[in-house]
Amino acid sequence: MTDTSRTQFTVTHRLGPAERERRTAIAAAARELAAEHGYDATTVRDIAARAGTTPATVYRYFGSKDRLLHHIMVEWAGRTAAELAGGSYPGDVADRVSAAFQDIIRWAAQDLALLEAGIVSFRATADANDGLAVWQGLFTAFVRGALDDPEWADDEGKALTLGHVLVACMLDITSGRTRPEETCAHIDTAARLIFR
């Protein structure tokens, strides 16, 4: 018989300046290695060596290579959302969302090895407690940036739906099945259907 009465909890502690610096150095090293070599050739041992630390420290701060690469992908998405906010996309809602999401695809495709590493980590962490919840907020931030409306709410699940299409498009790019411009046509169709 399984004991289901146990309560699961998480303990968090604030990182001091030296710890934040070490964590940032680890993330930067992982980003560089993934951009240079892709997912498979990026190892925790190599990340630790480039960051000037130990594999145990990498695991301490991130738990796994996938969580570390997922962290990098979330950081990239956060910066991307901020860049979209200043874009002042013209047209109606569908035009603006389509143009912004096409920019996301183009920006991601510029760094294919890093995108591939991020997509693999996305799939590996999607079942984690924070995996998809984090991305739902980022997809909403992308639409807010496209519309230049920080108050826009995804009450109908439109950003989440288009976000799933975006992830599928990025999978297509990393698999080599589709060129970025073909993928932009797919995201344009999806944006116009969802945001009409």
PDB file of C-alpha atoms in Angstrom:
ATOM      1  CA  MET A   1       0.000   0.000   0.000  1.00  0.00           C
ATOM      2  CA  THR A   2       1.340   3.422  -0.939  1.00  0.00           C
ATOM      3  CA  ASP A   3       1.479   6.172   1.661  1.00  0.00           C
ATOM      4  CA  THR A   4      -0.054   9.242   0.019  1.00  0.00           C
ATOM      5  CA  SER A   5      -0.310  11.264   3.217  1.00  0.00           C
ATOM      6  CA  ARG A   6       3.129  12.830   2.819  1.00  0.00           C
ATOM      7  CA  THR A   7       3.212  16.476   1.911  1.00  0.00           C
ATOM      8  CA  GLN A   8       5.712  17.668  -0.604  1.00  0.00           C
ATOM      9  CA  PHE A   9       7.332  21.050  -0.062  1.00  0.00           C
ATOM     10  CA  THR A  10      10.125  23.079  -1.537  1.00  0.00           C
ATOM     11  CA  VAL A  11      12.666  25.048   0.435  1.00  0.00           C
ATOM     12  CA  THR A  12      14.074  28.133  -1.240  1.00  0.00           C
ATOM     13  CA  HIS A  13      16.778  30.450  -0.120  1.00  0.00           C
ATOM     14  CA  ARG A  14      17.919  33.755  -1.499  1.00  0.00           C
ATOM     15  CA  LEU A  15      21.236  33.676  -3.245  1.00  0.00           C
ATOM     16  CA  GLY A  16      23.928  36.016  -2.046  1.00  0.00           C
ATOM     17  CA  PRO A  17      25.926  38.124  -4.498  1.00  0.00           C
ATOM     18  CA  ALA A  18      28.691  35.512  -4.918  1.00  0.00           C
ATOM     19  CA  GLU A  19      26.134  32.751  -5.498  1.00  0.00           C
ATOM     20  CA  ARG A  20      24.215  34.849  -8.046  1.00  0.00           C
ATOM     21  CA  GLU A  21      27.484  35.573  -9.839  1.00  0.00           C
ATOM     22  CA  ARG A  22      28.417  31.870  -9.889  1.00  0.00           C
ATOM     23  CA  ARG A  23      24.949  30.897 -11.152  1.00  0.00           C
ATOM     24  CA  THR A  24      25.137  33.558 -13.871  1.00  0.00           C
ATOM     25  CA  ALA A  25      28.595  32.312 -14.927  1.00  0.00           C
ATOM     26  CA  ILE A  26      27.284  28.750 -15.181  1.00  0.00           C
ATOM     27  CA  ALA A  27      24.333  29.868 -17.318  1.00  0.00           C
ATOM     28  CA  ALA A  28      26.633  31.933 -19.569  1.00  0.00           C
ATOM     29  CA  ALA A  29      28.998  28.977 -20.033  1.00  0.00           C
ATOM     30  CA  ALA A  30      26.102  26.671 -20.892  1.00  0.00           C
ATOM     31  CA  ARG A  31      24.696  29.215 -23.353  1.00  0.00           C
ATOM     32  CA  GLU A  32      28.071  29.528 -25.100  1.00  0.00           C
ATOM     33  CA  LEU A  33      28.632  25.777 -25.297  1.00  0.00           C
ATOM     34  CA  ALA A  34      25.109  25.050 -26.523  1.00  0.00           C
ATOM     35  CA  ALA A  35      25.440  27.779 -29.176  1.00  0.00           C
ATOM     36  CA  GLU A  36      28.783  26.332 -30.288  1.00  0.00           C
ATOM     37  CA  HIS A  37      27.997  22.618 -30.176  1.00  0.00           C
ATOM     38  CA  GLY A  38      24.268  21.966 -29.667  1.00  0.00           C
ATOM     39  CA  TYR A  39      22.571  19.834 -27.062  1.00  0.00           C
ATOM     40  CA  ASP A  40      24.383  16.495 -27.268  1.00  0.00           C
ATOM     41  CA  ALA A  41      27.904  17.935 -27.189  1.00  0.00           C
ATOM     42  CA  THR A  42      27.134  20.220 -24.248  1.00  0.00           C
ATOM     43  CA  THR A  43      27.972  18.310 -21.087  1.00  0.00           C
ATOM     44  CA  VAL A  44      27.752  19.305 -17.445  1.00  0.00           C
ATOM     45  CA  ARG A  45      31.470  18.592 -17.116  1.00  0.00           C
ATOM     46  CA  ASP A  46      32.274  21.017 -19.963  1.00  0.00           C
ATOM     47  CA  ILE A  47      29.872  23.636 -18.610  1.00  0.00           C
ATOM     48  CA  ALA A  48      31.527  23.419 -15.189  1.00  0.00           C
ATOM     49  CA  ALA A  49      35.021  23.659 -16.686  1.00  0.00           C
ATOM     50  CA  ARG A  50      34.132  26.732 -18.745  1.00  0.00           C
ATOM     51  CA  ALA A  51      32.455  28.370 -15.733  1.00  0.00           C
ATOM     52  CA  GLY A  52      35.449  27.598 -13.509  1.00  0.00           C
ATOM     53  CA  THR A  53      33.499  25.418 -11.119  1.00  0.00           C
ATOM     54  CA  THR A  54      32.606  21.761 -10.542  1.00  0.00           C
ATOM     55  CA  PRO A  55      29.840  19.577 -11.977  1.00  0.00           C
ATOM     56  CA  ALA A  56      28.421  19.272  -8.448  1.00  0.00           C
ATOM     57  CA  THR A  57      27.992  23.049  -8.334  1.00  0.00           C
ATOM     58  CA  VAL A  58      26.175  23.024 -11.671  1.00  0.00           C
ATOM     59  CA  TYR A  59      23.791  20.383 -10.327  1.00  0.00           C
ATOM     60  CA  ARG A  60      23.386  22.325  -7.085  1.00  0.00           C
ATOM     61  CA  TYR A  61      22.161  25.432  -8.883  1.00  0.00           C
ATOM     62  CA  PHE A  62      20.186  23.858 -11.722  1.00  0.00           C
ATOM     63  CA  GLY A  63      19.510  20.199 -10.910  1.00  0.00           C
ATOM     64  CA  SER A  64      20.269  18.875 -14.406  1.00  0.00           C
ATOM     65  CA  LYS A  65      21.578  19.848 -17.806  1.00  0.00           C
ATOM     66  CA  ASP A  66      18.005  20.011 -19.112  1.00  0.00           C
ATOM     67  CA  ARG A  67      16.892  22.372 -16.355  1.00  0.00           C
ATOM     68  CA  LEU A  68      19.929  24.571 -17.017  1.00  0.00           C
ATOM     69  CA  LEU A  69      19.226  24.735 -20.759  1.00  0.00           C
ATOM     70  CA  HIS A  70      15.554  25.334 -20.026  1.00  0.00           C
ATOM     71  CA  HIS A  71      16.590  28.233 -17.786  1.00  0.00           C
ATOM     72  CA  ILE A  72      18.614  29.679 -20.684  1.00  0.00           C
ATOM     73  CA  MET A  73      15.664  29.291 -23.054  1.00  0.00           C
ATOM     74  CA  VAL A  74      13.344  31.043 -20.583  1.00  0.00           C
ATOM     75  CA  GLU A  75      15.874  33.882 -20.211  1.00  0.00           C
ATOM     76  CA  TRP A  76      16.034  34.186 -24.012  1.00  0.00           C
ATOM     77  CA  ALA A  77      12.235  34.261 -24.204  1.00  0.00           C
ATOM     78  CA  GLY A  78      12.082  36.969 -21.531  1.00  0.00           C
ATOM     79  CA  ARG A  79      14.548  39.146 -23.438  1.00  0.00           C
ATOM     80  CA  THR A  80      12.614  38.466 -26.645  1.00  0.00           C
ATOM     81  CA  ALA A  81       9.341  39.576 -25.039  1.00  0.00           C
ATOM     82  CA  ALA A  82      11.017  42.808 -23.926  1.00  0.00           C
ATOM     83  CA  GLU A  83      12.340  43.411 -27.465  1.00  0.00           C
ATOM     84  CA  LEU A  84       8.858  42.883 -28.914  1.00  0.00           C
ATOM     85  CA  ALA A  85       7.412  45.573 -26.652  1.00  0.00           C
ATOM     86  CA  GLY A  86       9.367  48.281 -28.437  1.00  0.00           C
ATOM     87  CA  GLY A  87       8.508  46.970 -31.909  1.00  0.00           C
ATOM     88  CA  SER A  88       5.389  49.078 -32.574  1.00  0.00           C
ATOM     89  CA  TYR A  89       3.966  46.569 -35.037  1.00  0.00           C
ATOM     90  CA  PRO A  90       1.441  48.122 -37.469  1.00  0.00           C
ATOM     91  CA  GLY A  91      -1.961  46.812 -38.508  1.00  0.00           C
ATOM     92  CA  ASP A  92      -4.812  45.110 -36.760  1.00  0.00           C
ATOM     93  CA  VAL A  93      -4.392  42.650 -33.888  1.00  0.00           C
ATOM     94  CA  ALA A  94      -3.796  39.635 -36.167  1.00  0.00           C
ATOM     95  CA  ASP A  95      -1.238  41.570 -38.269  1.00  0.00           C
ATOM     96  CA  ARG A  96       0.682  42.686 -35.203  1.00  0.00           C
ATOM     97  CA  VAL A  97       0.709  39.298 -33.503  1.00  0.00           C
ATOM     98  CA  SER A  98       1.701  37.570 -36.750  1.00  0.00           C
ATOM     99  CA  ALA A  99       4.591  39.980 -37.382  1.00  0.00           C
ATOM    100  CA  ALA A 100       5.876  39.649 -33.814  1.00  0.00           C
ATOM    101  CA  PHE A 101       5.759  35.848 -33.802  1.00  0.00           C
ATOM    102  CA  GLN A 102       7.506  35.780 -37.187  1.00  0.00           C
ATOM    103  CA  ASP A 103      10.251  37.927 -35.638  1.00  0.00           C
ATOM    104  CA  ILE A 104      10.538  35.407 -32.807  1.00  0.00           C
ATOM    105  CA  ILE A 105      11.046  32.611 -35.338  1.00  0.00           C
ATOM    106  CA  ARG A 106      13.666  34.590 -37.270  1.00  0.00           C
ATOM    107  CA  TRP A 107      15.558  35.554 -34.105  1.00  0.00           C
ATOM    108  CA  ALA A 108      15.526  31.960 -32.833  1.00  0.00           C
ATOM    109  CA  ALA A 109      16.687  30.589 -36.200  1.00  0.00           C
ATOM    110  CA  GLN A 110      19.740  32.867 -36.147  1.00  0.00           C
ATOM    111  CA  ASP A 111      21.214  30.657 -33.434  1.00  0.00           C
ATOM    112  CA  LEU A 112      20.181  27.193 -34.560  1.00  0.00           C
ATOM    113  CA  ALA A 113      22.415  25.146 -32.236  1.00  0.00           C
ATOM    114  CA  LEU A 114      21.183  27.031 -29.179  1.00  0.00           C
ATOM    115  CA  LEU A 115      17.575  26.752 -30.387  1.00  0.00           C
ATOM    116  CA  GLU A 116      17.981  22.984 -30.813  1.00  0.00           C
ATOM    117  CA  ALA A 117      19.400  22.665 -27.291  1.00  0.00           C
ATOM    118  CA  GLY A 118      16.557  24.749 -25.910  1.00  0.00           C
ATOM    119  CA  ILE A 119      13.898  22.715 -27.717  1.00  0.00           C
ATOM    120  CA  VAL A 120      15.345  19.440 -26.418  1.00  0.00           C
ATOM    121  CA  SER A 121      15.383  20.836 -22.883  1.00  0.00           C
ATOM    122  CA  PHE A 122      11.833  22.161 -23.343  1.00  0.00           C
ATOM    123  CA  ARG A 123      10.623  18.659 -24.170  1.00  0.00           C
ATOM    124  CA  ALA A 124      12.565  17.174 -21.262  1.00  0.00           C
ATOM    125  CA  THR A 125      11.214  19.664 -18.716  1.00  0.00           C
ATOM    126  CA  ALA A 126       7.636  19.988 -20.033  1.00  0.00           C
ATOM    127  CA  ASP A 127       6.380  17.551 -17.408  1.00  0.00           C
ATOM    128  CA  ALA A 128       8.056  19.433 -14.582  1.00  0.00           C
ATOM    129  CA  ASN A 129       5.930  21.581 -12.298  1.00  0.00           C
ATOM    130  CA  ASP A 130       7.155  24.840 -13.787  1.00  0.00           C
ATOM    131  CA  GLY A 131       7.773  23.752 -17.381  1.00  0.00           C
ATOM    132  CA  LEU A 132       4.605  24.659 -19.247  1.00  0.00           C
ATOM    133  CA  ALA A 133       3.370  27.175 -16.670  1.00  0.00           C
ATOM    134  CA  VAL A 134       6.438  29.332 -17.268  1.00  0.00           C
ATOM    135  CA  TRP A 135       5.919  29.172 -21.016  1.00  0.00           C
ATOM    136  CA  GLN A 136       2.248  30.076 -20.787  1.00  0.00           C
ATOM    137  CA  GLY A 137       3.267  33.341 -19.132  1.00  0.00           C
ATOM    138  CA  LEU A 138       5.951  33.935 -21.754  1.00  0.00           C
ATOM    139  CA  PHE A 139       3.539  33.300 -24.637  1.00  0.00           C
ATOM    140  CA  THR A 140       1.235  35.903 -23.080  1.00  0.00           C
ATOM    141  CA  ALA A 141       4.197  38.288 -22.754  1.00  0.00           C
ATOM    142  CA  PHE A 142       4.936  37.812 -26.474  1.00  0.00           C
ATOM    143  CA  VAL A 143       1.390  38.869 -27.386  1.00  0.00           C
ATOM    144  CA  ARG A 144       1.510  41.777 -24.933  1.00  0.00           C
ATOM    145  CA  GLY A 145       4.718  42.913 -26.618  1.00  0.00           C
ATOM    146  CA  ALA A 146       3.233  42.548 -30.089  1.00  0.00           C
ATOM    147  CA  LEU A 147       0.220  44.624 -29.105  1.00  0.00           C
ATOM    148  CA  ASP A 148       2.261  47.012 -26.935  1.00  0.00           C
ATOM    149  CA  ASP A 149      -0.349  46.372 -24.245  1.00  0.00           C
ATOM    150  CA  PRO A 150       1.109  45.216 -20.898  1.00  0.00           C
ATOM    151  CA  GLU A 151      -2.402  44.640 -19.543  1.00  0.00           C
ATOM    152  CA  TRP A 152      -3.592  42.243 -22.274  1.00  0.00           C
ATOM    153  CA  ALA A 153      -4.892  39.015 -20.709  1.00  0.00           C
ATOM    154  CA  ASP A 154      -5.050  35.607 -22.355  1.00  0.00           C
ATOM    155  CA  ASP A 155      -8.612  34.974 -21.203  1.00  0.00           C
ATOM    156  CA  GLU A 156      -9.454  32.843 -24.247  1.00  0.00           C
ATOM    157  CA  GLY A 157      -6.187  30.884 -24.446  1.00  0.00           C
ATOM    158  CA  LYS A 158      -5.149  32.518 -27.711  1.00  0.00           C
ATOM    159  CA  ALA A 159      -1.542  33.169 -26.686  1.00  0.00           C
ATOM    160  CA  LEU A 160      -1.218  29.653 -25.297  1.00  0.00           C
ATOM    161  CA  THR A 161      -2.573  28.165 -28.531  1.00  0.00           C
ATOM    162  CA  LEU A 162      -0.296  30.267 -30.740  1.00  0.00           C
ATOM    163  CA  GLY A 163       2.586  29.458 -28.393  1.00  0.00           C
ATOM    164  CA  HIS A 164       2.074  25.766 -29.036  1.00  0.00           C
ATOM    165  CA  VAL A 165       2.160  26.457 -32.773  1.00  0.00           C
ATOM    166  CA  LEU A 166       5.368  28.450 -32.212  1.00  0.00           C
ATOM    167  CA  VAL A 167       6.996  25.506 -30.429  1.00  0.00           C
ATOM    168  CA  ALA A 168       5.938  23.174 -33.273  1.00  0.00           C
ATOM    169  CA  CYS A 169       7.426  25.616 -35.785  1.00  0.00           C
ATOM    170  CA  MET A 170      10.683  25.716 -33.855  1.00  0.00           C
ATOM    171  CA  LEU A 171      10.742  21.910 -33.790  1.00  0.00           C
ATOM    172  CA  ASP A 172      10.378  21.958 -37.571  1.00  0.00           C
ATOM    173  CA  ILE A 173      13.276  24.381 -37.926  1.00  0.00           C
ATOM    174  CA  THR A 174      15.598  22.370 -35.667  1.00  0.00           C
ATOM    175  CA  SER A 175      14.740  19.128 -37.453  1.00  0.00           C
ATOM    176  CA  GLY A 176      15.647  20.672 -40.793  1.00  0.00           C
ATOM    177  CA  ARG A 177      12.215  19.897 -42.242  1.00  0.00           C
ATOM    178  CA  THR A 178      11.311  23.536 -42.759  1.00  0.00           C
ATOM    179  CA  ARG A 179      13.228  26.730 -43.469  1.00  0.00           C
ATOM    180  CA  PRO A 180      12.494  29.736 -41.231  1.00  0.00           C
ATOM    181  CA  GLU A 181      10.597  31.608 -43.970  1.00  0.00           C
ATOM    182  CA  GLU A 182       8.315  28.618 -44.576  1.00  0.00           C
ATOM    183  CA  THR A 183       7.758  28.409 -40.844  1.00  0.00           C
ATOM    184  CA  CYS A 184       6.918  32.125 -40.763  1.00  0.00           C
ATOM    185  CA  ALA A 185       4.141  31.406 -43.259  1.00  0.00           C
ATOM    186  CA  HIS A 186       2.747  28.756 -40.883  1.00  0.00           C
ATOM    187  CA  ILE A 187       2.831  31.099 -37.892  1.00  0.00           C
ATOM    188  CA  ASP A 188       1.168  33.815 -40.005  1.00  0.00           C
ATOM    189  CA  THR A 189      -1.704  31.480 -40.875  1.00  0.00           C
ATOM    190  CA  ALA A 190      -2.095  30.403 -37.246  1.00  0.00           C
ATOM    191  CA  ALA A 191      -2.008  33.972 -35.922  1.00  0.00           C
ATOM    192  CA  ARG A 192      -4.651  35.104 -38.401  1.00  0.00           C
ATOM    193  CA  LEU A 193      -6.925  32.171 -37.555  1.00  0.00           C
ATOM    194  CA  ILE A 194      -6.523  32.565 -33.788  1.00  0.00           C
ATOM    195  CA  PHE A 195      -6.589  36.372 -33.542  1.00  0.00           C
ATOM    196  CA  ARG A 196      -9.110  37.248 -36.269  1.00  0.00           C
TER     197      ARG A 196
END
